[in-house]
PDB file of C-alpha atoms in Angstrom:
ATOM      1  CA  MET A 959      33.488 222.407  30.628  1.00 65.00           C
ATOM      2  CA  GLY A 960      34.317 225.532  32.602  1.00 59.00           C
ATOM      3  CA  MET A 961      32.738 224.540  35.981  1.00 55.00           C
ATOM      4  CA  ARG A 962      29.194 225.609  35.037  1.00 52.00           C
ATOM      5  CA  THR A 963      25.796 224.771  36.568  1.00 50.00           C
ATOM      6  CA  HIS A 964      23.104 223.813  34.048  1.00 49.00           C
ATOM      7  CA  PRO A 965      19.521 224.892  34.827  1.00 45.00           C
ATOM      8  CA  TRP A 966      18.115 221.368  34.746  1.00 45.00           C
ATOM      9  CA  SER A 967      20.933 219.812  36.692  1.00 47.00           C
ATOM     10  CA  ALA A 968      19.904 221.206  40.049  1.00 45.00           C
ATOM     11  CA  ALA A 969      16.550 219.450  39.789  1.00 45.00           C
ATOM     12  CA  LEU A 970      18.247 216.259  38.665  1.00 44.00           C
ATOM     13  CA  ALA A 971      20.698 216.402  41.569  1.00 46.00           C
ATOM     14  CA  PHE A 972      17.852 216.909  44.013  1.00 42.00           C
ATOM     15  CA  GLY A 973      15.962 213.960  42.580  1.00 48.00           C
ATOM     16  CA  LEU A 974      19.000 211.754  42.822  1.00 44.00           C
ATOM     17  CA  ALA A 975      19.630 212.902  46.366  1.00 42.00           C
ATOM     18  CA  VAL A 976      16.112 211.883  47.335  1.00 38.00           C
ATOM     19  CA  CYS A 977      16.303 208.544  45.507  1.00 42.00           C
ATOM     20  CA  PHE A 978      19.694 207.504  46.794  1.00 39.00           C
ATOM     21  CA  GLY A 979      19.573 209.055  50.231  1.00 40.00           C
ATOM     22  CA  TRP A 980      22.572 211.402  50.016  1.00 35.00           C
ATOM     23  CA  GLY A 981      21.169 213.512  52.802  1.00 35.00           C
ATOM     24  CA  CYS A 982      20.629 210.435  54.987  1.00 34.00           C
ATOM     25  CA  ALA A 983      24.207 209.224  54.565  1.00 33.00           C
ATOM     26  CA  GLY A 984      25.538 211.970  56.794  1.00 35.00           C
ATOM     27  CA  VAL A 985      22.867 211.352  59.417  1.00 35.00           C
ATOM     28  CA  PHE A 986      23.422 207.631  59.816  1.00 42.00           C
ATOM     29  CA  GLY A 987      27.149 207.622  59.044  1.00 45.00           C
ATOM     30  CA  VAL A 988      26.834 204.942  56.342  1.00 53.00           C
ATOM     31  CA  PRO A 989      29.811 205.050  53.948  1.00 58.00           C
ATOM     32  CA  LEU A 990      29.041 205.415  50.249  1.00 74.00           C
ATOM     33  CA  ALA A 991      30.565 203.778  47.216  1.00 86.00           C
ATOM     34  CA  TYR A 992      29.892 203.925  43.509  1.00 91.00           C
ATOM     35  CA  ARG A 993      29.337 201.475  40.696  1.00 91.00           C
ATOM     36  CA  TYR A 994      31.322 203.345  38.084  1.00 93.00           C
ATOM     37  CA  PHE A 995      30.354 201.406  34.953  1.00 94.00           C
ATOM     38  CA  ALA A 996      26.558 201.287  34.947  1.00 94.00           C
ATOM     39  CA  GLN A 997      24.815 201.432  31.573  1.00 94.00           C
ATOM     40  CA  PRO A 998      23.124 204.827  31.118  1.00 94.00           C
ATOM     41  CA  PRO A 999      19.379 204.976  30.486  1.00 94.00           C
ATOM     42  CA  ALA A1000      17.961 205.537  27.009  1.00 93.00           C
ATOM     43  CA  ASP A1001      17.151 209.167  27.851  1.00 94.00           C
ATOM     44  CA  ASP A1002      20.593 209.939  29.332  1.00 95.00           C
ATOM     45  CA  ALA A1003      21.035 213.716  29.220  1.00 94.00           C
ATOM     46  CA  TRP A1004      24.782 213.425  28.684  1.00 94.00           C
ATOM     47  CA  ALA A1005      24.680 210.921  25.809  1.00 95.00           C
ATOM     48  CA  HIS A1006      24.590 213.462  22.960  1.00 94.00           C
ATOM     49  CA  LYS A1007      27.480 215.491  24.387  1.00 93.00           C
ATOM     50  CA  ILE A1008      29.659 212.435  24.941  1.00 95.00           C
ATOM     51  CA  GLU A1009      28.828 210.809  21.601  1.00 95.00           C
ATOM     52  CA  ALA A1010      29.601 214.004  19.703  1.00 94.00           C
ATOM     53  CA  TRP A1011      33.038 214.216  21.289  1.00 93.00           C
ATOM     54  CA  GLN A1012      33.653 210.483  20.760  1.00 94.00           C
ATOM     55  CA  THR A1013      32.936 210.789  17.033  1.00 94.00           C
ATOM     56  CA  ARG A1014      35.294 213.717  16.547  1.00 92.00           C
ATOM     57  CA  GLU A1015      38.033 212.240  18.736  1.00 91.00           C
ATOM     58  CA  ARG A1016      38.009 208.884  16.912  1.00 91.00           C
ATOM     59  CA  ALA A1017      38.042 210.644  13.542  1.00 91.00           C
ATOM     60  CA  GLU A1018      41.099 212.710  14.462  1.00 86.00           C
ATOM     61  CA  GLN A1019      42.942 209.665  15.809  1.00 81.00           C
ATOM     62  CA  ARG A1020      42.373 207.883  12.482  1.00 80.00           C
ATOM     63  CA  ALA A1021      43.594 210.861  10.468  1.00 76.00           C
ATOM     64  CA  PRO A1022      46.932 210.085   8.716  1.00 67.00           C
ATOM     65  CA  ASN A1023      48.608 213.293   9.932  1.00 61.00           C
ATOM     66  CA  SER A1024      47.439 213.141  13.519  1.00 55.00           C
ATOM     67  CA  GLY A1025      50.032 214.599  15.855  1.00 49.00           C
ATOM     68  CA  VAL A1026      49.415 212.057  18.620  1.00 43.00           C
ATOM     69  CA  GLN A1027      50.844 208.594  18.143  1.00 41.00           C
ATOM     70  CA  THR A1028      50.369 205.745  20.597  1.00 39.00           C
ATOM     71  CA  PRO A1029      53.578 203.695  20.945  1.00 39.00           C
ATOM     72  CA  ALA A1030      53.414 199.941  20.651  1.00 38.00           C
ATOM     73  CA  VAL A1031      53.841 198.170  23.974  1.00 38.00           C
ATOM     74  CA  ALA A1032      55.758 194.920  23.785  1.00 37.00           C
ATOM     75  CA  SER A1033      54.927 192.191  26.246  1.00 41.00           C
ATOM     76  CA  GLY A1034      56.031 188.673  26.949  1.00 43.00           C
ATOM     77  CA  ALA A1035      57.186 186.338  29.680  1.00 44.00           C
ATOM     78  CA  ASP A1036      60.105 183.951  29.906  1.00 47.00           C
ATOM     79  CA  THR A1037      58.873 180.891  31.765  1.00 48.00           C
ATOM     80  CA  GLY A1038      61.995 178.797  31.396  1.00 50.00           C
ATOM     81  CA  GLY A1039      64.197 177.949  34.379  1.00 52.00           C
ATOM     82  CA  ALA A1040      61.782 179.343  36.951  1.00 52.00           C
ATOM     83  CA  SER A1041      63.078 176.927  39.594  1.00 57.00           C
ATOM     84  CA  ASP A1042      66.563 178.466  39.303  1.00 64.00           C
ATOM     85  CA  ARG A1043      65.335 181.973  40.195  1.00 63.00           C
ATOM     86  CA  PRO A1044      64.416 183.539  43.545  1.00 66.00           C
ATOM     87  CA  ALA A1045      60.764 182.844  44.203  1.00 64.00           C
ATOM     88  CA  ASP A1046      59.838 186.476  44.831  1.00 87.00           C
ATOM     89  CA  LEU A1047      61.155 188.046  41.609  1.00 91.00           C
ATOM     90  CA  ARG A1048      57.722 188.132  40.000  1.00 88.00           C
ATOM     91  CA  SER A1049      56.188 189.907  42.997  1.00 91.00           C
ATOM     92  CA  LYS A1050      59.105 192.363  43.141  1.00 92.00           C
ATOM     93  CA  TYR A1051      58.587 193.160  39.475  1.00 92.00           C
ATOM     94  CA  ALA A1052      54.850 193.680  39.914  1.00 91.00           C
ATOM     95  CA  GLU A1053      55.361 195.917  42.943  1.00 93.00           C
ATOM     96  CA  PHE A1054      58.023 198.034  41.249  1.00 95.00           C
ATOM     97  CA  ARG A1055      55.861 198.343  38.152  1.00 93.00           C
ATOM     98  CA  GLN A1056      52.929 199.682  40.167  1.00 94.00           C
ATOM     99  CA  GLN A1057      55.140 202.040  42.157  1.00 96.00           C
ATOM    100  CA  SER A1058      56.574 203.394  38.908  1.00 96.00           C
ATOM    101  CA  LYS A1059      53.115 203.902  37.420  1.00 96.00           C
ATOM    102  CA  ARG A1060      51.960 205.776  40.508  1.00 97.00           C
ATOM    103  CA  ALA A1061      55.038 207.990  40.503  1.00 97.00           C
ATOM    104  CA  LEU A1062      54.566 208.752  36.826  1.00 97.00           C
ATOM    105  CA  ALA A1063      50.874 209.549  37.266  1.00 97.00           C
ATOM    106  CA  ARG A1064      51.587 211.843  40.223  1.00 97.00           C
ATOM    107  CA  GLU A1065      54.269 213.647  38.235  1.00 97.00           C
ATOM    108  CA  LEU A1066      51.812 214.106  35.390  1.00 98.00           C
ATOM    109  CA  ALA A1067      49.215 215.519  37.801  1.00 97.00           C
ATOM    110  CA  GLY A1068      51.664 218.137  39.010  1.00 97.00           C
ATOM    111  CA  TRP A1069      52.717 218.974  35.458  1.00 97.00           C
ATOM    112  CA  ILE A1070      49.211 219.498  34.065  1.00 98.00           C
ATOM    113  CA  GLN A1071      48.140 221.646  37.010  1.00 97.00           C
ATOM    114  CA  LYS A1072      51.180 223.828  36.411  1.00 97.00           C
ATOM    115  CA  GLN A1073      50.377 224.089  32.696  1.00 97.00           C
ATOM    116  CA  ALA A1074      46.779 225.020  33.472  1.00 97.00           C
ATOM    117  CA  LYS A1075      47.989 228.278  35.013  1.00 96.00           C
ATOM    118  CA  GLN A1076      49.311 229.293  31.578  1.00 97.00           C
ATOM    119  CA  HIS A1077      46.960 227.527  29.174  1.00 97.00           C
ATOM    120  CA  TYR A1078      43.512 227.652  30.786  1.00 96.00           C
ATOM    121  CA  ILE A1079      41.044 229.238  28.372  1.00 96.00           C
ATOM    122  CA  ALA A1080      37.403 229.521  29.414  1.00 94.00           C
ATOM    123  CA  ASP A1081      34.779 228.407  26.907  1.00 89.00           C
ATOM    124  CA  GLY A1082      32.518 231.397  27.276  1.00 86.00           C
ATOM    125  CA  PRO A1083      28.722 231.096  26.977  1.00 88.00           C
ATOM    126  CA  ILE A1084      28.843 227.824  24.946  1.00 88.00           C
ATOM    127  CA  ASP A1085      30.311 224.726  26.594  1.00 89.00           C
ATOM    128  CA  HIS A1086      32.383 223.085  23.847  1.00 93.00           C
ATOM    129  CA  TRP A1087      34.229 219.838  24.549  1.00 95.00           C
ATOM    130  CA  ALA A1088      37.477 220.079  22.609  1.00 95.00           C
ATOM    131  CA  THR A1089      39.386 217.195  21.083  1.00 95.00           C
ATOM    132  CA  LEU A1090      43.076 216.852  21.850  1.00 96.00           C
ATOM    133  CA  GLU A1091      44.046 218.356  18.503  1.00 96.00           C
ATOM    134  CA  GLU A1092      41.703 221.302  19.042  1.00 96.00           C
ATOM    135  CA  THR A1093      43.331 221.909  22.424  1.00 96.00           C
ATOM    136  CA  PHE A1094      46.768 221.986  20.819  1.00 97.00           C
ATOM    137  CA  ARG A1095      45.622 224.249  17.982  1.00 96.00           C
ATOM    138  CA  THR A1096      44.181 226.820  20.397  1.00 96.00           C
ATOM    139  CA  ASN A1097      47.193 226.461  22.744  1.00 97.00           C
ATOM    140  CA  GLY A1098      44.898 225.701  25.646  1.00 97.00           C
ATOM    141  CA  ASP A1099      41.339 225.090  26.769  1.00 96.00           C
ATOM    142  CA  ASP A1100      39.264 224.761  29.919  1.00 96.00           C
ATOM    143  CA  CYS A1101      39.113 221.650  32.110  1.00 96.00           C
ATOM    144  CA  ASP A1102      37.702 219.303  29.471  1.00 95.00           C
ATOM    145  CA  GLY A1103      40.412 220.165  26.951  1.00 96.00           C
ATOM    146  CA  LEU A1104      43.347 220.183  29.373  1.00 97.00           C
ATOM    147  CA  GLU A1105      42.159 216.893  30.877  1.00 98.00           C
ATOM    148  CA  LEU A1106      42.733 215.244  27.495  1.00 98.00           C
ATOM    149  CA  LEU A1107      46.489 215.757  27.860  1.00 98.00           C
ATOM    150  CA  VAL A1108      46.423 213.570  30.978  1.00 98.00           C
ATOM    151  CA  TYR A1109      44.039 211.021  29.507  1.00 98.00           C
ATOM    152  CA  HIS A1110      46.037 210.569  26.300  1.00 97.00           C
ATOM    153  CA  MET A1111      49.456 210.629  27.939  1.00 97.00           C
ATOM    154  CA  LEU A1112      48.547 207.873  30.365  1.00 97.00           C
ATOM    155  CA  ARG A1113      47.214 205.804  27.474  1.00 96.00           C
ATOM    156  CA  ASP A1114      50.331 206.554  25.387  1.00 96.00           C
ATOM    157  CA  LEU A1115      52.571 205.470  28.261  1.00 95.00           C
ATOM    158  CA  GLY A1116      50.948 202.065  28.461  1.00 94.00           C
ATOM    159  CA  PHE A1117      48.129 202.483  30.977  1.00 96.00           C
ATOM    160  CA  GLY A1118      45.372 200.126  29.874  1.00 94.00           C
ATOM    161  CA  GLU A1119      42.144 201.048  28.125  1.00 94.00           C
ATOM    162  CA  THR A1120      40.231 199.475  31.013  1.00 95.00           C
ATOM    163  CA  GLU A1121      42.224 201.511  33.570  1.00 97.00           C
ATOM    164  CA  VAL A1122      42.049 205.108  32.344  1.00 98.00           C
ATOM    165  CA  PHE A1123      38.835 207.020  31.662  1.00 98.00           C
ATOM    166  CA  ARG A1124      37.547 210.548  31.412  1.00 98.00           C
ATOM    167  CA  ALA A1125      35.057 211.470  34.124  1.00 98.00           C
ATOM    168  CA  VAL A1126      32.451 214.168  34.673  1.00 97.00           C
ATOM    169  CA  VAL A1127      32.155 214.959  38.373  1.00 97.00           C
ATOM    170  CA  TYR A1128      30.051 217.491  40.230  1.00 97.00           C
ATOM    171  CA  ARG A1129      30.292 219.424  43.467  1.00 97.00           C
ATOM    172  CA  ARG A1130      27.370 218.572  45.735  1.00 95.00           C
ATOM    173  CA  SER A1131      27.147 222.015  47.318  1.00 95.00           C
ATOM    174  CA  ASP A1132      26.289 223.879  44.106  1.00 96.00           C
ATOM    175  CA  ASN A1133      26.101 221.148  41.408  1.00 95.00           C
ATOM    176  CA  GLN A1134      28.964 222.588  39.364  1.00 95.00           C
ATOM    177  CA  HIS A1135      30.404 220.145  36.852  1.00 96.00           C
ATOM    178  CA  HIS A1136      34.072 219.468  36.208  1.00 97.00           C
ATOM    179  CA  MET A1137      36.185 217.106  34.062  1.00 97.00           C
ATOM    180  CA  VAL A1138      38.947 214.911  35.512  1.00 98.00           C
ATOM    181  CA  THR A1139      40.865 211.768  34.629  1.00 98.00           C
ATOM    182  CA  TYR A1140      40.215 208.536  36.519  1.00 98.00           C
ATOM    183  CA  TRP A1141      42.860 205.833  36.829  1.00 98.00           C
ATOM    184  CA  PHE A1142      41.260 202.633  38.082  1.00 97.00           C
ATOM    185  CA  GLU A1143      44.151 200.881  39.776  1.00 96.00           C
ATOM    186  CA  ASP A1144      41.438 199.975  42.294  1.00 95.00           C
ATOM    187  CA  PRO A1145      38.232 199.230  40.354  1.00 93.00           C
ATOM    188  CA  ASN A1146      36.104 200.570  43.221  1.00 93.00           C
ATOM    189  CA  ASP A1147      38.050 203.728  44.099  1.00 96.00           C
ATOM    190  CA  PRO A1148      39.952 205.380  41.233  1.00 97.00           C
ATOM    191  CA  TRP A1149      42.834 207.812  41.491  1.00 98.00           C
ATOM    192  CA  VAL A1150      41.777 211.340  40.470  1.00 98.00           C
ATOM    193  CA  ILE A1151      43.912 213.639  38.328  1.00 98.00           C
ATOM    194  CA  ASP A1152      42.344 217.089  38.164  1.00 98.00           C
ATOM    195  CA  PRO A1153      43.838 219.139  35.298  1.00 97.00           C
ATOM    196  CA  THR A1154      43.130 222.539  36.838  1.00 97.00           C
ATOM    197  CA  GLY A1155      43.049 221.901  40.584  1.00 95.00           C
ATOM    198  CA  ALA A1156      39.468 223.122  40.880  1.00 95.00           C
ATOM    199  CA  MET A1157      38.484 219.865  42.584  1.00 96.00           C
ATOM    200  CA  THR A1158      41.745 218.652  44.108  1.00 96.00           C
ATOM    201  CA  PHE A1159      45.521 218.778  43.836  1.00 96.00           C
ATOM    202  CA  GLY A1160      47.957 215.905  43.680  1.00 95.00           C
ATOM    203  CA  MET A1161      46.466 212.483  42.973  1.00 97.00           C
ATOM    204  CA  PRO A1162      44.036 211.367  45.695  1.00 97.00           C
ATOM    205  CA  HIS A1163      41.562 208.527  45.524  1.00 97.00           C
ATOM    206  CA  MET A1164      38.007 209.575  44.747  1.00 97.00           C
ATOM    207  CA  SER A1165      37.008 208.522  48.270  1.00 95.00           C
ATOM    208  CA  GLU A1166      39.477 211.087  49.628  1.00 96.00           C
ATOM    209  CA  VAL A1167      37.844 214.067  47.886  1.00 96.00           C
ATOM    210  CA  PRO A1168      34.984 215.337  50.072  1.00 93.00           C
ATOM    211  CA  GLY A1169      32.060 217.206  48.591  1.00 95.00           C
ATOM    212  CA  TRP A1170      32.409 215.813  45.051  1.00 97.00           C
ATOM    213  CA  ALA A1171      30.642 212.912  43.346  1.00 96.00           C
ATOM    214  CA  PRO A1172      31.109 211.112  40.005  1.00 97.00           C
ATOM    215  CA  LEU A1173      28.464 211.434  37.314  1.00 96.00           C
ATOM    216  CA  LYS A1174      29.846 210.005  34.033  1.00 97.00           C
ATOM    217  CA  VAL A1175      32.776 207.725  33.160  1.00 98.00           C
ATOM    218  CA  PHE A1176      33.672 207.417  29.473  1.00 97.00           C
ATOM    219  CA  SER A1177      36.278 207.091  26.734  1.00 96.00           C
ATOM    220  CA  GLU A1178      36.278 207.331  22.930  1.00 94.00           C
ATOM    221  CA  ASP A1179      34.370 204.059  22.756  1.00 94.00           C
ATOM    222  CA  SER A1180      32.469 203.736  26.035  1.00 96.00           C
ATOM    223  CA  ASN A1181      29.926 205.633  28.102  1.00 97.00           C
ATOM    224  CA  TYR A1182      28.907 204.725  31.663  1.00 97.00           C
ATOM    225  CA  ASN A1183      26.953 206.195  34.536  1.00 96.00           C
ATOM    226  CA  ALA A1184      28.388 206.310  38.042  1.00 94.00           C
ATOM    227  CA  GLU A1185      25.739 205.017  40.431  1.00 91.00           C
ATOM    228  CA  GLN A1186      25.772 205.167  44.215  1.00 87.00           C
ATOM    229  CA  GLN A1187      25.638 201.966  46.166  1.00 82.00           C
ATOM    230  CA  TRP A1188      25.622 201.255  49.896  1.00 76.00           C
ATOM    231  CA  VAL A1189      28.655 199.678  51.495  1.00 69.00           C
ATOM    232  CA  ALA A1190      28.226 197.464  54.528  1.00 68.00           C
ATOM    233  CA  GLN A1191      30.016 198.775  57.595  1.00 66.00           C
ATOM    234  CA  GLN A1192      32.631 196.503  59.135  1.00 63.00           C
TER     235      GLN A1192
END
């Protein structure tokens, strides 16, 4: 993606700002939230770009010699003898599982941002969204190619298909676009993993990243708009 500003996007951002009251939010101090999985309109400007990548990505995953394999995740529960066990074992397991997932995701965020220093390759005048295999073949890419390493690794490590998505975000000050990975542990405020650190470092929640807003949320098989919504103050 290469952090570029498209000519039409400034007008679109201004129109959205007027419609949704971005400028007013700072005046009245009303907190904002987003509905991350809204259906895009029929004339969605991003649809062609996303669908083109989806088609190529699915085709490469189905290829017999694909270099990326998703391990099978076994699951099951033993419900026998529950009365003989401490009552809090299930909650301890769930808590440790979530702590482990967060630690793993944070480690991955640090790793990809380190790799970006060596493997970032700008697209040039044409913004091409690479597949994962294309990123490996060229030994690097810009944000949208490097982000795929995070997206696929989280999926490979057992993070659910309804938890992990690719996301196009933009900086409000100049409308520059960027690609990051969203992990929806909280369905209303995802964790952000930025492959290059252009938006943020570490793994903050989206609500903790000032000056940036979500635009698109998608995967190989899905495509959503991120829409602003008002949140009642408590």
